[in-house]
C-alpha positions as protocol buffer text, in pm:
chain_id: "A"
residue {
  index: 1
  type: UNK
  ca { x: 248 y: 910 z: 2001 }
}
residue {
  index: 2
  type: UNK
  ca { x: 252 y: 1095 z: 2312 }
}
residue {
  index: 3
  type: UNK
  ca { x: 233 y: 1465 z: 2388 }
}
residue {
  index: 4
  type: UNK
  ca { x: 490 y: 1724 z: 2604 }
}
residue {
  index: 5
  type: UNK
  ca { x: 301 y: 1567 z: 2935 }
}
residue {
  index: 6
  type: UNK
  ca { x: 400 y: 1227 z: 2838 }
}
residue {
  index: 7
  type: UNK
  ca { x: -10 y: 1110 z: 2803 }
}
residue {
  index: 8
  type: UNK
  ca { x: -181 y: 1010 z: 2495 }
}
residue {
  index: 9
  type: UNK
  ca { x: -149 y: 1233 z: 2238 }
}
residue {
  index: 10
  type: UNK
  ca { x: -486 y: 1347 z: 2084 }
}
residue {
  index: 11
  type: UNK
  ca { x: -476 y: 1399 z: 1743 }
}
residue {
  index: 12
  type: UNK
  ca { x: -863 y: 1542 z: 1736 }
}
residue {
  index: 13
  type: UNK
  ca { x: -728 y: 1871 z: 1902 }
}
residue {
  index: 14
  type: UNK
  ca { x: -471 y: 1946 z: 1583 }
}
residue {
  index: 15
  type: UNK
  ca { x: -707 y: 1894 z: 1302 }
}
residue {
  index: 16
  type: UNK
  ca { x: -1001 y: 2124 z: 1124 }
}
residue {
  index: 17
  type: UNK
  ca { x: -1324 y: 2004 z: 1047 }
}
residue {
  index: 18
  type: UNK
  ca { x: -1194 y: 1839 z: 749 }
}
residue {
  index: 19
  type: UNK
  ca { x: -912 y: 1635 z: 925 }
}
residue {
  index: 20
  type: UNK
  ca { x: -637 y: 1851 z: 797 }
}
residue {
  index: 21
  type: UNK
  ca { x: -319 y: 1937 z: 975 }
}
residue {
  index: 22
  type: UNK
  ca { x: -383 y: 2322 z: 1196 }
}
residue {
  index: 23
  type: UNK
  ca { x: -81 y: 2444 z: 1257 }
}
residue {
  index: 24
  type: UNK
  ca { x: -192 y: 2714 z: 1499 }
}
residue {
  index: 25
  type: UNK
  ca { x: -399 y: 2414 z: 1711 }
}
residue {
  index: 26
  type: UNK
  ca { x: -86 y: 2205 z: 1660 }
}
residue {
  index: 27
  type: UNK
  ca { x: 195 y: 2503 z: 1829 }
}
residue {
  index: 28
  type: UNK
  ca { x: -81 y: 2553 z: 2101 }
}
residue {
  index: 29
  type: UNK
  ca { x: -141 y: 2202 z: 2175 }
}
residue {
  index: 30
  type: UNK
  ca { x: 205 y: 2029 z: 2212 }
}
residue {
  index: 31
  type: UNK
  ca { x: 475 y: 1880 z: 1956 }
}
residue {
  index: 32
  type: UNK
  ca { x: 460 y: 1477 z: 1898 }
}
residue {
  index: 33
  type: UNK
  ca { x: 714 y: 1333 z: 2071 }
}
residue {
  index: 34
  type: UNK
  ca { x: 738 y: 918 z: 1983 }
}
residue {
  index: 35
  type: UNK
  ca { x: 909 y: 610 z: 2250 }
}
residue {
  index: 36
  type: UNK
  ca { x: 1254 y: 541 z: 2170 }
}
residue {
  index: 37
  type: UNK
  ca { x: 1076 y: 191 z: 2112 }
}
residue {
  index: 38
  type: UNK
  ca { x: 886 y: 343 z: 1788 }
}
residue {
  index: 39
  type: UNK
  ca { x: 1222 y: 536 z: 1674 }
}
residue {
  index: 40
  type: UNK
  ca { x: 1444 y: 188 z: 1625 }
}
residue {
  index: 41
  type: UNK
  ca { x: 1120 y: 24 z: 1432 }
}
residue {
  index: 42
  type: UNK
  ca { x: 1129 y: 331 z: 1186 }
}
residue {
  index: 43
  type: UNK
  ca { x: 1541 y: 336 z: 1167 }
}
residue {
  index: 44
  type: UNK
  ca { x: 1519 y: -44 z: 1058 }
}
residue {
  index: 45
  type: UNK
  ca { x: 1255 y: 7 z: 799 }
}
residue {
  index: 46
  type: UNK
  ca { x: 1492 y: 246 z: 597 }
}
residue {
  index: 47
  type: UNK
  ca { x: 1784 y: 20 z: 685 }
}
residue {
  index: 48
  type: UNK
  ca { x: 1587 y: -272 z: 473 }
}
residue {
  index: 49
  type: UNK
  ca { x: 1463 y: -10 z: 221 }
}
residue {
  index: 50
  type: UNK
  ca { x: 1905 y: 73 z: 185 }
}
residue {
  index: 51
  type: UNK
  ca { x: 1908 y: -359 z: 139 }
}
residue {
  index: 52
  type: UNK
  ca { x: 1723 y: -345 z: -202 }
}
residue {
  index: 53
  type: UNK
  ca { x: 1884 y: -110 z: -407 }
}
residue {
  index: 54
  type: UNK
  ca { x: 2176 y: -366 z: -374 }
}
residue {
  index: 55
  type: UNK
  ca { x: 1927 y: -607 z: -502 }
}
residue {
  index: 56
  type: UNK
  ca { x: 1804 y: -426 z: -830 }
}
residue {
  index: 57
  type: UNK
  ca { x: 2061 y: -527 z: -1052 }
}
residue {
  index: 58
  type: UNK
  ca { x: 1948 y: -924 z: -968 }
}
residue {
  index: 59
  type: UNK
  ca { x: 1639 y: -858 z: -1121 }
}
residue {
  index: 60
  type: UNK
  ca { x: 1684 y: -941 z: -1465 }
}
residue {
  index: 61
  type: UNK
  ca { x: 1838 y: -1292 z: -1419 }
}
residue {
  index: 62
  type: UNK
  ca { x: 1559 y: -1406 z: -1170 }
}
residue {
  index: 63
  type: UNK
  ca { x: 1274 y: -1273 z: -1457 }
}
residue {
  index: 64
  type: UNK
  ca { x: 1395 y: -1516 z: -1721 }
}
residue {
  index: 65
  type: UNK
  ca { x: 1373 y: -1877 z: -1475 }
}
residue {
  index: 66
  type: UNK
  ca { x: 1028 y: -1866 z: -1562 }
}
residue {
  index: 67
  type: UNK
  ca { x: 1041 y: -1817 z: -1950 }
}
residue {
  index: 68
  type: UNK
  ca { x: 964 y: -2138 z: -2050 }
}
residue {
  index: 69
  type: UNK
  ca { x: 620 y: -2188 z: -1949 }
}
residue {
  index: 70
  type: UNK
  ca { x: 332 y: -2039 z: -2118 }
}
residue {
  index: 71
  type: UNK
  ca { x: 208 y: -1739 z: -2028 }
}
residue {
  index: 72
  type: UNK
  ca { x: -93 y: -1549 z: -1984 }
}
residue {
  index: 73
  type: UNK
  ca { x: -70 y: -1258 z: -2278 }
}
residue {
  index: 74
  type: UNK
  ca { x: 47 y: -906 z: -2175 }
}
residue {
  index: 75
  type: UNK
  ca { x: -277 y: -731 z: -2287 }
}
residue {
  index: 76
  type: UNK
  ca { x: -486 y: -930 z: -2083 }
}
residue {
  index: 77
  type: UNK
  ca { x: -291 y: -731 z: -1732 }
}
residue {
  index: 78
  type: UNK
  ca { x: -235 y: -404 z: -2008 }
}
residue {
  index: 79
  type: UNK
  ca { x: -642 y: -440 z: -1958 }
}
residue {
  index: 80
  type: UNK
  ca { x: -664 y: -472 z: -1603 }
}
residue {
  index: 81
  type: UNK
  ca { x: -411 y: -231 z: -1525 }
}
residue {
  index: 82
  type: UNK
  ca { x: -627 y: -10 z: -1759 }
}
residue {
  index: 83
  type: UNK
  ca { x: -950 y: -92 z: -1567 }
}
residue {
  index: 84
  type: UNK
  ca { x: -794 y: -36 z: -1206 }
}
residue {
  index: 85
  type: UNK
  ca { x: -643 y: 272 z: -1280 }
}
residue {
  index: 86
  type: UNK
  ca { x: -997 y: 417 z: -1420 }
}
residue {
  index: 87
  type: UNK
  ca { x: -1129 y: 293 z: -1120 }
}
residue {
  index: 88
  type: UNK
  ca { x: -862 y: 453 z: -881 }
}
residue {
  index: 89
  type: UNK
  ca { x: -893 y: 797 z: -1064 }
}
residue {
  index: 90
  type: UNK
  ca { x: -1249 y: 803 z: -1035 }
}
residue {
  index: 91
  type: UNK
  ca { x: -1279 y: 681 z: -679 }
}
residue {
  index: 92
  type: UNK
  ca { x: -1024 y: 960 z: -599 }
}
residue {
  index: 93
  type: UNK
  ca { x: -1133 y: 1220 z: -811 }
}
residue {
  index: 94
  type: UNK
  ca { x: -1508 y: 1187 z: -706 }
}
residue {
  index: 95
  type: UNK
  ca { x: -1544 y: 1134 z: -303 }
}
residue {
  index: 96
  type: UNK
  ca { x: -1386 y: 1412 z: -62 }
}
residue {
  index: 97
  type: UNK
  ca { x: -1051 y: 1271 z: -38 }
}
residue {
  index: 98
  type: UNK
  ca { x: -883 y: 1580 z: -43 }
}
residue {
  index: 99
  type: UNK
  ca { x: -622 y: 1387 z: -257 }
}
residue {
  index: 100
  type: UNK
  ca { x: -429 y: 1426 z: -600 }
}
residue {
  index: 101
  type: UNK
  ca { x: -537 y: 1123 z: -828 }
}
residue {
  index: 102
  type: UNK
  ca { x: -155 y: 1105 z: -899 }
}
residue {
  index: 103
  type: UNK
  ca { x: -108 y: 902 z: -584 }
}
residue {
  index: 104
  type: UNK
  ca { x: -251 y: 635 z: -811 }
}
residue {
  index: 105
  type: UNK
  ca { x: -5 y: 667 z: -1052 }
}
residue {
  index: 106
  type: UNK
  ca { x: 244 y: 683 z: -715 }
}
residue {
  index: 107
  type: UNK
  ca { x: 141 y: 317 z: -660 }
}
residue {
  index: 108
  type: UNK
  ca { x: 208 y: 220 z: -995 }
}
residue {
  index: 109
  type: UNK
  ca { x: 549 y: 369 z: -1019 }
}
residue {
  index: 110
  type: UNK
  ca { x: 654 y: 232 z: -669 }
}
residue {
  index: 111
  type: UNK
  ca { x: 544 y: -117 z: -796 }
}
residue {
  index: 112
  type: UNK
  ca { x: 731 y: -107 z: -1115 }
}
residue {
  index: 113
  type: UNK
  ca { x: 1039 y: -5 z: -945 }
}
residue {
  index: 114
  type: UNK
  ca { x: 1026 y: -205 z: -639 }
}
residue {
  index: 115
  type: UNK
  ca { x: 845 y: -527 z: -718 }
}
residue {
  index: 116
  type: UNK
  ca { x: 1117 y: -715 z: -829 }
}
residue {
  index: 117
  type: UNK
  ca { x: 1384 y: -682 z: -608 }
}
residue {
  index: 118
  type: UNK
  ca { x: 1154 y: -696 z: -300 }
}
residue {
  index: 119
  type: UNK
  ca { x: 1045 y: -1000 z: -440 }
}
residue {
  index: 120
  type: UNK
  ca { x: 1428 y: -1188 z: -498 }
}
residue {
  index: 121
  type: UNK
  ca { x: 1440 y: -1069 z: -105 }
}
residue {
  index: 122
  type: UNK
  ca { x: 1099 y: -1217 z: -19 }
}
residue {
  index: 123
  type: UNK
  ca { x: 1221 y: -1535 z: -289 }
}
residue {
  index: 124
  type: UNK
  ca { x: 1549 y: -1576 z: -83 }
}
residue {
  index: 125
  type: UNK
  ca { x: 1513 y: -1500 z: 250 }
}
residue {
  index: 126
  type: UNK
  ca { x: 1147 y: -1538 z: 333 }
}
residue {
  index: 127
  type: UNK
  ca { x: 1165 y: -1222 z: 448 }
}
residue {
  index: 128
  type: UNK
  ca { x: 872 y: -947 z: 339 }
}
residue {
  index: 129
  type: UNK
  ca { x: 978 y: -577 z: 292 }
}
residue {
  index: 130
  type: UNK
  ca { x: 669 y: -378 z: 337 }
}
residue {
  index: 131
  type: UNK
  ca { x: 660 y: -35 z: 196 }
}
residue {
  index: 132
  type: UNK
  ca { x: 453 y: 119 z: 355 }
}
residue {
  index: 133
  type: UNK
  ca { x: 656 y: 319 z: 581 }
}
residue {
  index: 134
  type: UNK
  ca { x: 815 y: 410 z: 299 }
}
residue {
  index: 135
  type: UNK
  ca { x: 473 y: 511 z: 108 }
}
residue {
  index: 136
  type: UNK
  ca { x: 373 y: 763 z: 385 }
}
residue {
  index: 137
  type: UNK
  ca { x: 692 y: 898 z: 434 }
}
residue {
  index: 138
  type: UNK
  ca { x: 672 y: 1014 z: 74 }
}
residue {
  index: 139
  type: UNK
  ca { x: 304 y: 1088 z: 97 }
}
residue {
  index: 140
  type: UNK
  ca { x: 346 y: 1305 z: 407 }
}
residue {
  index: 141
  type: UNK
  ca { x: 617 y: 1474 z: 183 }
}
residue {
  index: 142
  type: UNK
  ca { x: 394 y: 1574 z: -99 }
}
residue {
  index: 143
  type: UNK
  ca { x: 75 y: 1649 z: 89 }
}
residue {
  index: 144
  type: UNK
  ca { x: 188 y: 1828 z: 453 }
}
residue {
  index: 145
  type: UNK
  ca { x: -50 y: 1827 z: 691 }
}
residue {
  index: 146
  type: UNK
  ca { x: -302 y: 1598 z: 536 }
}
residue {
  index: 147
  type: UNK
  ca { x: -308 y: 1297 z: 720 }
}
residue {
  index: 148
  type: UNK
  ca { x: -601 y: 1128 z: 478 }
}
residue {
  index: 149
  type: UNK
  ca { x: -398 y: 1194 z: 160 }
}
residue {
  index: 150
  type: UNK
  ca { x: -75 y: 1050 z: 331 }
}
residue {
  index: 151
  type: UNK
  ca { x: -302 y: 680 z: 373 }
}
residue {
  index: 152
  type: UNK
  ca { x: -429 y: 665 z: 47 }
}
residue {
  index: 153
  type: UNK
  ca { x: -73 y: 688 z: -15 }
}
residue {
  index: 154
  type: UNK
  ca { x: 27 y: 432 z: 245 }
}
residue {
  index: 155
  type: UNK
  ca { x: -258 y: 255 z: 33 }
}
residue {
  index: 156
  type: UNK
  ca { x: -148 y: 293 z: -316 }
}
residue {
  index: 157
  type: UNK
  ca { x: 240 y: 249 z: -249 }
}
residue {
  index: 158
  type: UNK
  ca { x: 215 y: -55 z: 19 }
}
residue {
  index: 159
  type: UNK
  ca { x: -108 y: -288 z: -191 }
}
residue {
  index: 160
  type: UNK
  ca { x: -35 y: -238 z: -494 }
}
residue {
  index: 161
  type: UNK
  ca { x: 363 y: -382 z: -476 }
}
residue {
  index: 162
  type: UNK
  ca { x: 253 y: -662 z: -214 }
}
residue {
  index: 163
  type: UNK
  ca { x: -28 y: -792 z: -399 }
}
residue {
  index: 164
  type: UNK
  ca { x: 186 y: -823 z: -745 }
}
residue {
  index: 165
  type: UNK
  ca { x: 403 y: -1025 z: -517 }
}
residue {
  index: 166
  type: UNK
  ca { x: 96 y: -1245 z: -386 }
}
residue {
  index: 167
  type: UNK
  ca { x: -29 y: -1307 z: -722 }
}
residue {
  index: 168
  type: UNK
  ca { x: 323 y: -1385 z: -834 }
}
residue {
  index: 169
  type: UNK
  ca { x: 341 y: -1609 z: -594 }
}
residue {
  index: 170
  type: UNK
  ca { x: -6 y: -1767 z: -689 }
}
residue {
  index: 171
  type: UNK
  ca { x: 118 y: -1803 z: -984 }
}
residue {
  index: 172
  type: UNK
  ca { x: 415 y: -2013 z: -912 }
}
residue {
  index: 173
  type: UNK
  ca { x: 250 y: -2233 z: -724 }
}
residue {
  index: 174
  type: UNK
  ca { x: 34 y: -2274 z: -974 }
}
residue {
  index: 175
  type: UNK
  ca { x: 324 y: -2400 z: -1167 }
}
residue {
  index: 176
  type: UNK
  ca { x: 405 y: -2631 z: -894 }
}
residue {
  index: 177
  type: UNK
  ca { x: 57 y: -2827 z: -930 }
}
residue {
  index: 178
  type: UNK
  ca { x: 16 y: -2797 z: -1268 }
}
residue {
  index: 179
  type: UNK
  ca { x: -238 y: -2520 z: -1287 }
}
residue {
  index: 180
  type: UNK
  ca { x: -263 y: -2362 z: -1624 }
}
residue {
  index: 181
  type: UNK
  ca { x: -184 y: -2010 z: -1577 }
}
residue {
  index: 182
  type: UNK
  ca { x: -502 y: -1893 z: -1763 }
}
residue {
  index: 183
  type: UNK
  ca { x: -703 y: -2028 z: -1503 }
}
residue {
  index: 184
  type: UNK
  ca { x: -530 y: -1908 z: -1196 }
}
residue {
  index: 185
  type: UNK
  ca { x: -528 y: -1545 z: -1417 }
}
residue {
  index: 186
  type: UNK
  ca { x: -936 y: -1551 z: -1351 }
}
residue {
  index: 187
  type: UNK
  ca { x: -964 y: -1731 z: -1044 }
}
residue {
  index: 188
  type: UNK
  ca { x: -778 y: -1437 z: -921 }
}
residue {
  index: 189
  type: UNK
  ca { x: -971 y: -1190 z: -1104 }
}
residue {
  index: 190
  type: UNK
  ca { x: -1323 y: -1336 z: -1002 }
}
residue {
  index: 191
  type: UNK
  ca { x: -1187 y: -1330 z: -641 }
}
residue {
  index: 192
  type: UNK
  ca { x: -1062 y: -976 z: -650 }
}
residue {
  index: 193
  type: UNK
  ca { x: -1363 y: -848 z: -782 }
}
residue {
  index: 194
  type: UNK
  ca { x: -1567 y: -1018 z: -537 }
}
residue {
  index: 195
  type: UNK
  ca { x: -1373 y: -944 z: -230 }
}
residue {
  index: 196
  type: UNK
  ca { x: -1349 y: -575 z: -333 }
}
residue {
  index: 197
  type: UNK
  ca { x: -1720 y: -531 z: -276 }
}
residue {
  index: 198
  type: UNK
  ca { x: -1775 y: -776 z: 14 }
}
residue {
  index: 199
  type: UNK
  ca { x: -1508 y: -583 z: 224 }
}
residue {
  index: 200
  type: UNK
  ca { x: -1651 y: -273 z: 135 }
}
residue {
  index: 201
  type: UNK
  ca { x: -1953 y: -389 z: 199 }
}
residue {
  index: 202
  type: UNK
  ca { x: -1850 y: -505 z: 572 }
}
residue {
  index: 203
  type: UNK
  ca { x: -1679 y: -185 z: 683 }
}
residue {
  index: 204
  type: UNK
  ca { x: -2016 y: 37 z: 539 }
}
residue {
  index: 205
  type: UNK
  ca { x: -2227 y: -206 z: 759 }
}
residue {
  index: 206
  type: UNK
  ca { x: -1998 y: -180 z: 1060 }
}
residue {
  index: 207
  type: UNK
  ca { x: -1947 y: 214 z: 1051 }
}
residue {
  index: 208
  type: UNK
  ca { x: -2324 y: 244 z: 1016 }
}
residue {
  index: 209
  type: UNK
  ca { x: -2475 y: -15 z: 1197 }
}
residue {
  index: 210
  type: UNK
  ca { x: -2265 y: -46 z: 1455 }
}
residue {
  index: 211
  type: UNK
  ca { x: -2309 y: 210 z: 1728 }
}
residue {
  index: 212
  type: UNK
  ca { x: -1963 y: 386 z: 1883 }
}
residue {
  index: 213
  type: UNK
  ca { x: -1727 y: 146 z: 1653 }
}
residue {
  index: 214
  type: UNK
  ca { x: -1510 y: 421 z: 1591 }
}
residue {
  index: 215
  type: UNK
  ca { x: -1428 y: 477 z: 1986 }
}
């Protein structure tokens, strides 16, 4: 992003003391003007996002190739799903985020709609269609101004799709090598779980043990 003298542009100079969007600091400061460069990778995003409406009504044929093996049962995800959306309303609801806890529910939504056929195009083509272009576009859309809401959106819309995908991959794979599906259900679990705090973990020790990481 650059500003109207074609340097850097500073985002600190538009923003309150909570990181929110001033519009009076924004008109005295200068528009955001973006390269021609960042324009074309924007215009192709949406041109992909066009590609899988085309693709939705595949995504009942491609469900049923892997009926016949054994499955973990439904309630066992109707309890995680449960579990992580506790989690994400809390997390939300409780630390300044200066977010709506329905961006969880966002994430959901996006995934239910969208897993599928970006998944026949990822099947198909090799080809991933990331959404989170399209998550902060809608983010920005519902929360104007607020830069932190629009990445927990980015968050929500974009993980939440790409790791169903990941773990539906796991999954198949598991197939592949004969892996029963009940124990790649809690390998992934374990790992999740564990991962989740060791990454939190990491950035906490980094942002406060590690002087000037954020310049």
């Amino acid at each position: 992003m650059f500003n109207h003298f074609a340097t850097r542009y500073n985002v600190s100079q538009i923003l309150d003391d909570r990181g929110l969007l001033d519009e009076s600091k924004y008109l005295s400061y200068s528009p955001v003007y973006l390269a021609a460069s960042s324009l074309t990778f924007y215009f192709f995003f949406f041109a992909v996002y066009a590609i899988i409406g085309r693709t939705l009504q595949k995504g009942s044929g491609a469900c049923r190739l892997m009926a016949v093996y054994d499955e973990v049962p439904e309630w066992w995800y109707a309890i995680l799903n449960v579990v992580a959306i506790v989690l994400g309303v809390a997390a939300v609801a409780s630390w300044p985020t200066f977010t709506n806890v329905g961006v969880v529910f966002f994430g959901i939504a996006l995934a239910l709609v969208l897993v599928i056929p970006t998944g026949i195009i990822e099947a198909t083509t090799g080809f991933s269609v990331e959404l989170n272009v399209l998550a902060e576009f809608i983010g920005d859309a519902w929360n104007p101004g607020n830069a932190l809401a629009m990445n927990f959106f980015k968050c929500y819309g974009y993980v939440t799709t790409a790791h169903a995908l990941a773990f539906a991959n796991d999954l198949k794979l598991a197939h592949y090598v004969k892996v029963p599906p009940h124990q790649t259900f809690w390998i992934q679990v374990v790992t999740v779980v564990v991962s989740a705090f060791l990454c939190t973990g990491v950035v906490n020790f980094q942002i406060t043990h590690i002087p000037g990481i954020c310049q």
